PDB file of C-alpha atoms in Angstrom:
ATOM      1  CA  GLY J1078      -5.545 -34.382  85.152  1.00  0.00           C
ATOM      2  CA  GLY J1079      -7.739 -37.854  84.956  1.00  0.00           C
ATOM      3  CA  THR J1080      -9.338 -38.084  88.563  1.00  0.00           C
ATOM      4  CA  GLU J1081     -10.897 -34.225  87.402  1.00  0.00           C
ATOM      5  CA  VAL J1082     -11.911 -36.067  83.716  1.00  0.00           C
ATOM      6  CA  HIS J1083     -13.313 -39.418  85.893  1.00  0.00           C
ATOM      7  CA  SER J1084     -15.457 -37.679  88.380  1.00  0.00           C
ATOM      8  CA  GLY J1085     -17.356 -35.290  85.604  1.00  0.00           C
ATOM      9  CA  ALA J1086     -18.159 -38.472  84.200  1.00  0.00           C
ATOM     10  CA  ARG J1087     -21.153 -38.638  84.530  1.00  0.00           C
ATOM     11  CA  THR J1088     -22.081 -42.336  83.196  1.00  0.00           C
ATOM     12  CA  PRO J1089     -20.964 -45.510  83.977  1.00  0.00           C
ATOM     13  CA  TRP J1090     -19.486 -45.822  80.046  1.00  0.00           C
ATOM     14  CA  GLN J1091     -17.808 -42.561  80.276  1.00  0.00           C
ATOM     15  CA  ARG J1092     -16.014 -43.526  83.713  1.00  0.00           C
ATOM     16  CA  GLY J1093     -15.214 -47.204  82.135  1.00  0.00           C
ATOM     17  CA  ALA J1094     -13.359 -44.812  79.309  1.00  0.00           C
ATOM     18  CA  VAL J1095     -11.590 -42.914  81.323  1.00  0.00           C
ATOM     19  CA  ILE J1096     -10.538 -45.477  82.970  1.00  0.00           C
ATOM     20  CA  ALA J1097      -9.658 -47.303  79.959  1.00  0.00           C
ATOM     21  CA  ALA J1098      -7.272 -44.452  78.340  1.00  0.00           C
ATOM     22  CA  LEU J1099      -5.890 -43.713  81.478  1.00  0.00           C
ATOM     23  CA  ALA J1100      -4.815 -47.570  81.746  1.00  0.00           C
ATOM     24  CA  LEU J1101      -3.432 -47.198  78.588  1.00  0.00           C
ATOM     25  CA  GLY J1102      -1.559 -44.438  78.570  1.00  0.00           C
ATOM     26  CA  VAL J1103      -0.005 -45.559  81.584  1.00  0.00           C
ATOM     27  CA  GLY J1104       0.572 -49.460  80.178  1.00  0.00           C
ATOM     28  CA  THR J1105       2.538 -48.032  76.978  1.00  0.00           C
ATOM     29  CA  ALA J1106       4.903 -46.270  79.393  1.00  0.00           C
ATOM     30  CA  LEU J1107       5.604 -49.395  81.421  1.00  0.00           C
ATOM     31  CA  VAL J1108       5.578 -51.594  78.388  1.00  0.00           C
ATOM     32  CA  PHE J1109       8.509 -49.189  76.649  1.00  0.00           C
ATOM     33  CA  MET J1110      10.166 -49.298  80.223  1.00  0.00           C
ATOM     34  CA  VAL J1111      11.185 -52.914  80.173  1.00  0.00           C
ATOM     35  CA  ARG J1112      11.302 -53.204  76.052  1.00  0.00           C
ATOM     36  CA  PHE J1113      13.649 -50.180  76.357  1.00  0.00           C
ATOM     37  CA  HIS J1114      16.031 -51.296  79.278  1.00  0.00           C
ATOM     38  CA  PRO J1115      18.385 -49.805  80.228  1.00  0.00           C
ATOM     39  CA  ASN J1116      17.464 -46.727  77.467  1.00  0.00           C
ATOM     40  CA  GLN J1117      14.034 -46.382  79.539  1.00  0.00           C
ATOM     41  CA  GLY J1118      14.855 -42.844  80.218  1.00  0.00           C
ATOM     42  CA  VAL J1119      14.797 -41.837  76.247  1.00  0.00           C
ATOM     43  CA  TYR J1120      11.109 -42.108  76.136  1.00  0.00           C
ATOM     44  CA  PHE J1121       9.627 -40.586  73.030  1.00  0.00           C
ATOM     45  CA  ASN J1122       5.538 -40.855  72.098  1.00  0.00           C
ATOM     46  CA  ALA J1123       4.092 -42.485  68.876  1.00  0.00           C
ATOM     47  CA  LEU J1124       3.435 -38.460  68.432  1.00  0.00           C
ATOM     48  CA  VAL J1125       7.119 -37.894  67.497  1.00  0.00           C
ATOM     49  CA  GLY J1126       7.294 -41.402  66.225  1.00  0.00           C
ATOM     50  CA  GLY J1127       9.324 -42.801  69.399  1.00  0.00           C
ATOM     51  CA  PRO J1128      12.646 -42.526  70.263  1.00  0.00           C
ATOM     52  CA  ARG J1129      13.218 -43.435  66.296  1.00  0.00           C
ATOM     53  CA  GLY J1130      11.131 -40.795  64.954  1.00  0.00           C
ATOM     54  CA  ALA J1131      13.282 -38.453  67.328  1.00  0.00           C
ATOM     55  CA  GLN J1132      16.646 -39.232  66.515  1.00  0.00           C
ATOM     56  CA  LEU J1133      17.124 -36.208  64.393  1.00  0.00           C
ATOM     57  CA  ARG J1134      15.358 -33.555  66.234  1.00  0.00           C
ATOM     58  CA  TYR J1135      15.750 -34.190  70.084  1.00  0.00           C
ATOM     59  CA  ASP J1136      18.730 -34.887  72.624  1.00  0.00           C
ATOM     60  CA  MET J1137      18.070 -38.442  72.842  1.00  0.00           C
ATOM     61  CA  ASP J1138      20.421 -39.789  75.742  1.00  0.00           C
ATOM     62  CA  TYR J1139      20.528 -36.617  77.429  1.00  0.00           C
ATOM     63  CA  TRP J1140      22.524 -37.851  80.986  1.00  0.00           C
ATOM     64  CA  GLY J1141      24.974 -40.475  78.452  1.00  0.00           C
ATOM     65  CA  ASN J1142      23.657 -43.527  79.386  1.00  0.00           C
ATOM     66  CA  CYS J1143      24.451 -45.211  76.668  1.00  0.00           C
ATOM     67  CA  MET J1144      28.513 -45.131  77.571  1.00  0.00           C
ATOM     68  CA  LEU J1145      27.944 -47.191  79.837  1.00  0.00           C
ATOM     69  CA  GLN J1146      26.860 -49.376  77.359  1.00  0.00           C
ATOM     70  CA  SER J1147      29.738 -48.709  74.746  1.00  0.00           C
ATOM     71  CA  VAL J1148      32.451 -49.824  77.507  1.00  0.00           C
ATOM     72  CA  GLU J1149      30.763 -52.639  78.425  1.00  0.00           C
ATOM     73  CA  TRP J1150      30.817 -53.801  74.557  1.00  0.00           C
ATOM     74  CA  ALA J1151      34.731 -52.553  74.313  1.00  0.00           C
ATOM     75  CA  ALA J1152      35.755 -54.792  76.941  1.00  0.00           C
ATOM     76  CA  GLU J1153      33.863 -57.612  75.853  1.00  0.00           C
ATOM     77  CA  TYR J1154      35.562 -57.081  72.215  1.00  0.00           C
ATOM     78  CA  SER J1155      38.771 -56.532  73.962  1.00  0.00           C
ATOM     79  CA  ARG J1156      38.508 -59.855  75.507  1.00  0.00           C
ATOM     80  CA  ALA J1157      37.599 -61.663  72.542  1.00  0.00           C
ATOM     81  CA  LYS J1158      40.229 -59.855  70.506  1.00  0.00           C
ATOM     82  CA  GLY J1159      42.667 -60.590  73.540  1.00  0.00           C
ATOM     83  CA  ILE J1160      44.396 -57.474  73.076  1.00  0.00           C
ATOM     84  CA  PRO J1161      43.609 -54.217  76.563  1.00  0.00           C
ATOM     85  CA  LEU J1162      42.049 -51.213  74.338  1.00  0.00           C
ATOM     86  CA  ARG J1163      42.451 -47.664  74.519  1.00  0.00           C
ATOM     87  CA  MET J1164      39.347 -45.271  74.429  1.00  0.00           C
ATOM     88  CA  THR J1165      38.089 -42.071  74.147  1.00  0.00           C
ATOM     89  CA  GLY J1166      34.979 -40.425  73.535  1.00  0.00           C
ATOM     90  CA  VAL J1167      32.918 -37.342  73.529  1.00  0.00           C
ATOM     91  CA  PRO J1168      32.063 -36.462  76.569  1.00  0.00           C
ATOM     92  CA  PRO J1169      35.199 -37.882  77.598  1.00  0.00           C
ATOM     93  CA  HIS J1170      34.507 -37.729  81.428  1.00  0.00           C
ATOM     94  CA  LEU J1171      32.205 -40.216  80.840  1.00  0.00           C
ATOM     95  CA  ILE J1172      34.313 -42.654  78.805  1.00  0.00           C
ATOM     96  CA  GLU J1173      37.504 -41.736  81.665  1.00  0.00           C
ATOM     97  CA  HIS J1174      34.497 -42.704  84.408  1.00  0.00           C
ATOM     98  CA  ASN J1175      33.210 -45.877  82.988  1.00  0.00           C
ATOM     99  CA  ALA J1176      36.344 -47.072  81.546  1.00  0.00           C
ATOM    100  CA  GLU J1177      37.688 -47.308  85.513  1.00  0.00           C
ATOM    101  CA  ARG J1178      35.367 -50.360  85.920  1.00  0.00           C
ATOM    102  CA  TYR J1179      36.729 -52.699  83.109  1.00  0.00           C
ATOM    103  CA  PRO J1180      40.466 -53.865  83.252  1.00  0.00           C
ATOM    104  CA  GLN J1181      39.801 -54.654  79.608  1.00  0.00           C
ATOM    105  CA  VAL J1182      40.058 -50.882  78.499  1.00  0.00           C
ATOM    106  CA  THR J1183      42.008 -47.769  79.483  1.00  0.00           C
ATOM    107  CA  TYR J1184      40.653 -44.155  78.668  1.00  0.00           C
ATOM    108  CA  VAL J1185      42.781 -41.782  76.887  1.00  0.00           C
ATOM    109  CA  GLY J1186      42.379 -38.482  75.470  1.00  0.00           C
ATOM    110  CA  PRO J1187      41.279 -37.711  72.473  1.00  0.00           C
ATOM    111  CA  SER J1188      44.671 -35.518  71.712  1.00  0.00           C
ATOM    112  CA  SER J1189      46.777 -38.474  72.049  1.00  0.00           C
ATOM    113  CA  ASP J1190      46.144 -40.135  68.690  1.00  0.00           C
ATOM    114  CA  ARG J1191      46.550 -43.565  70.369  1.00  0.00           C
ATOM    115  CA  HIS J1192      42.745 -44.656  70.985  1.00  0.00           C
ATOM    116  CA  HIS J1193      41.774 -47.973  69.027  1.00  0.00           C
ATOM    117  CA  LEU J1194      38.022 -46.796  70.044  1.00  0.00           C
ATOM    118  CA  GLU J1195      36.510 -43.673  69.824  1.00  0.00           C
ATOM    119  CA  VAL J1196      32.686 -43.295  71.186  1.00  0.00           C
ATOM    120  CA  ILE J1197      30.435 -40.400  70.313  1.00  0.00           C
ATOM    121  CA  LEU J1198      27.442 -39.419  72.082  1.00  0.00           C
ATOM    122  CA  MET J1199      24.583 -39.018  69.575  1.00  0.00           C
ATOM    123  CA  ARG J1200      24.231 -35.262  70.293  1.00  0.00           C
ATOM    124  CA  GLY J1201      24.379 -32.183  68.648  1.00  0.00           C
ATOM    125  CA  THR J1202      22.913 -30.549  65.155  1.00  0.00           C
ATOM    126  CA  ARG J1203      20.709 -32.248  62.277  1.00  0.00           C
ATOM    127  CA  PRO J1204      23.867 -32.379  60.407  1.00  0.00           C
ATOM    128  CA  HIS J1205      26.579 -33.824  62.956  1.00  0.00           C
ATOM    129  CA  LEU J1206      23.818 -36.365  63.551  1.00  0.00           C
ATOM    130  CA  ARG J1207      23.506 -36.970  59.893  1.00  0.00           C
ATOM    131  CA  ASP J1208      27.431 -37.357  59.634  1.00  0.00           C
ATOM    132  CA  LEU J1209      28.029 -39.584  62.478  1.00  0.00           C
ATOM    133  CA  LEU J1210      24.987 -42.010  61.214  1.00  0.00           C
ATOM    134  CA  ARG J1211      27.076 -41.307  57.987  1.00  0.00           C
ATOM    135  CA  ARG J1212      30.628 -42.780  58.936  1.00  0.00           C
ATOM    136  CA  PRO J1213      31.400 -46.529  59.107  1.00  0.00           C
ATOM    137  CA  ALA J1214      31.273 -47.771  62.862  1.00  0.00           C
ATOM    138  CA  VAL J1215      32.568 -50.633  64.807  1.00  0.00           C
ATOM    139  CA  HIS J1216      29.351 -50.767  67.049  1.00  0.00           C
ATOM    140  CA  ARG J1217      26.606 -49.080  67.368  1.00  0.00           C
ATOM    141  CA  ILE J1218      24.064 -48.886  70.685  1.00  0.00           C
ATOM    142  CA  ARG J1219      20.961 -48.451  69.274  1.00  0.00           C
ATOM    143  CA  THR J1220      16.765 -48.762  71.097  1.00  0.00           C
ATOM    144  CA  PRO J1221      14.738 -51.597  70.233  1.00  0.00           C
ATOM    145  CA  ASP J1222      13.491 -49.623  67.238  1.00  0.00           C
ATOM    146  CA  GLY J1223      16.859 -48.639  66.105  1.00  0.00           C
ATOM    147  CA  ALA J1224      17.388 -44.852  67.254  1.00  0.00           C
ATOM    148  CA  VAL J1225      20.787 -44.540  67.773  1.00  0.00           C
ATOM    149  CA  LEU J1226      22.295 -43.311  70.811  1.00  0.00           C
ATOM    150  CA  CYS J1227      26.233 -43.458  70.874  1.00  0.00           C
ATOM    151  CA  THR J1228      28.370 -44.761  68.085  1.00  0.00           C
ATOM    152  CA  VAL J1229      32.064 -46.550  67.990  1.00  0.00           C
ATOM    153  CA  LEU J1230      34.081 -45.492  65.503  1.00  0.00           C
ATOM    154  CA  PRO J1231      37.320 -46.839  64.929  1.00  0.00           C
ATOM    155  CA  GLY J1232      40.408 -44.486  66.238  1.00  0.00           C
ATOM    156  CA  PRO J1233      43.903 -44.245  65.111  1.00  0.00           C
ATOM    157  CA  ALA J1234      45.458 -47.121  66.627  1.00  0.00           C
ATOM    158  CA  TYR J1235      42.138 -49.104  65.792  1.00  0.00           C
ATOM    159  CA  GLY J1236      44.626 -51.155  62.981  1.00  0.00           C
ATOM    160  CA  GLU J1237      46.741 -52.781  66.152  1.00  0.00           C
ATOM    161  CA  ILE J1238      43.463 -54.446  66.863  1.00  0.00           C
ATOM    162  CA  SER J1239      43.955 -57.314  63.353  1.00  0.00           C
ATOM    163  CA  GLN J1240      47.333 -57.356  63.618  1.00  0.00           C
ATOM    164  CA  GLN J1241      47.409 -59.240  66.555  1.00  0.00           C
ATOM    165  CA  SER J1242      46.355 -63.200  67.117  1.00  0.00           C
ATOM    166  CA  GLN J1243      43.492 -65.048  66.688  1.00  0.00           C
ATOM    167  CA  PRO J1244      40.391 -63.966  68.404  1.00  0.00           C
ATOM    168  CA  ARG J1245      40.027 -66.104  72.078  1.00  0.00           C
ATOM    169  CA  THR J1246      35.624 -67.332  72.490  1.00  0.00           C
ATOM    170  CA  VAL J1247      34.261 -65.911  75.121  1.00  0.00           C
ATOM    171  CA  THR J1248      31.007 -66.341  76.343  1.00  0.00           C
ATOM    172  CA  THR J1249      28.874 -62.912  77.282  1.00  0.00           C
ATOM    173  CA  ARG J1250      25.489 -62.103  79.032  1.00  0.00           C
ATOM    174  CA  ARG J1251      24.279 -60.378  75.852  1.00  0.00           C
ATOM    175  CA  SER J1252      25.245 -61.178  72.434  1.00  0.00           C
ATOM    176  CA  PRO J1253      27.365 -58.259  71.346  1.00  0.00           C
ATOM    177  CA  ARG J1254      28.004 -57.871  67.693  1.00  0.00           C
ATOM    178  CA  PHE J1255      31.819 -57.445  66.805  1.00  0.00           C
ATOM    179  CA  PRO J1256      33.141 -56.506  63.428  1.00  0.00           C
ATOM    180  CA  SER J1257      35.788 -59.254  61.813  1.00  0.00           C
TER     181      SER J1257
END
């Protein structure tokens, strides 16, 4: 590893170059972790183009951490619209467990056809992922470089949201993008 290369360096210039290369590698990873938080687990290096370059070639968010962000967004959207929302998603257990944290949203099974929103973790084949990226979404969870981790699609009951009264103004920690 790095210590072998460093100890094998014969001149101070070579040792300095080894230390600089190691510091650059560690520094790059640390900057990524801070910049991409809470999705720092989707690290892909510059050789594949970062997360955006890896988007259609690899499973991005293996553990589905973006599913919580999707449910958080839906809870804020629910408060803004003044209507409780029913959600489903793939994988369903992640939506179900994360929805338990927010009284504004309720998990329903996908076969019920009563959900307002459907969250899909971006996993699968390239054609499947391309299809998901082309579908009109209510919201997408993205990395800072634009890679899509989760997509929030309108469900069969989505029309109920627009039939409700005017949205109330809400203050959120982040500035989520709500569709009109």
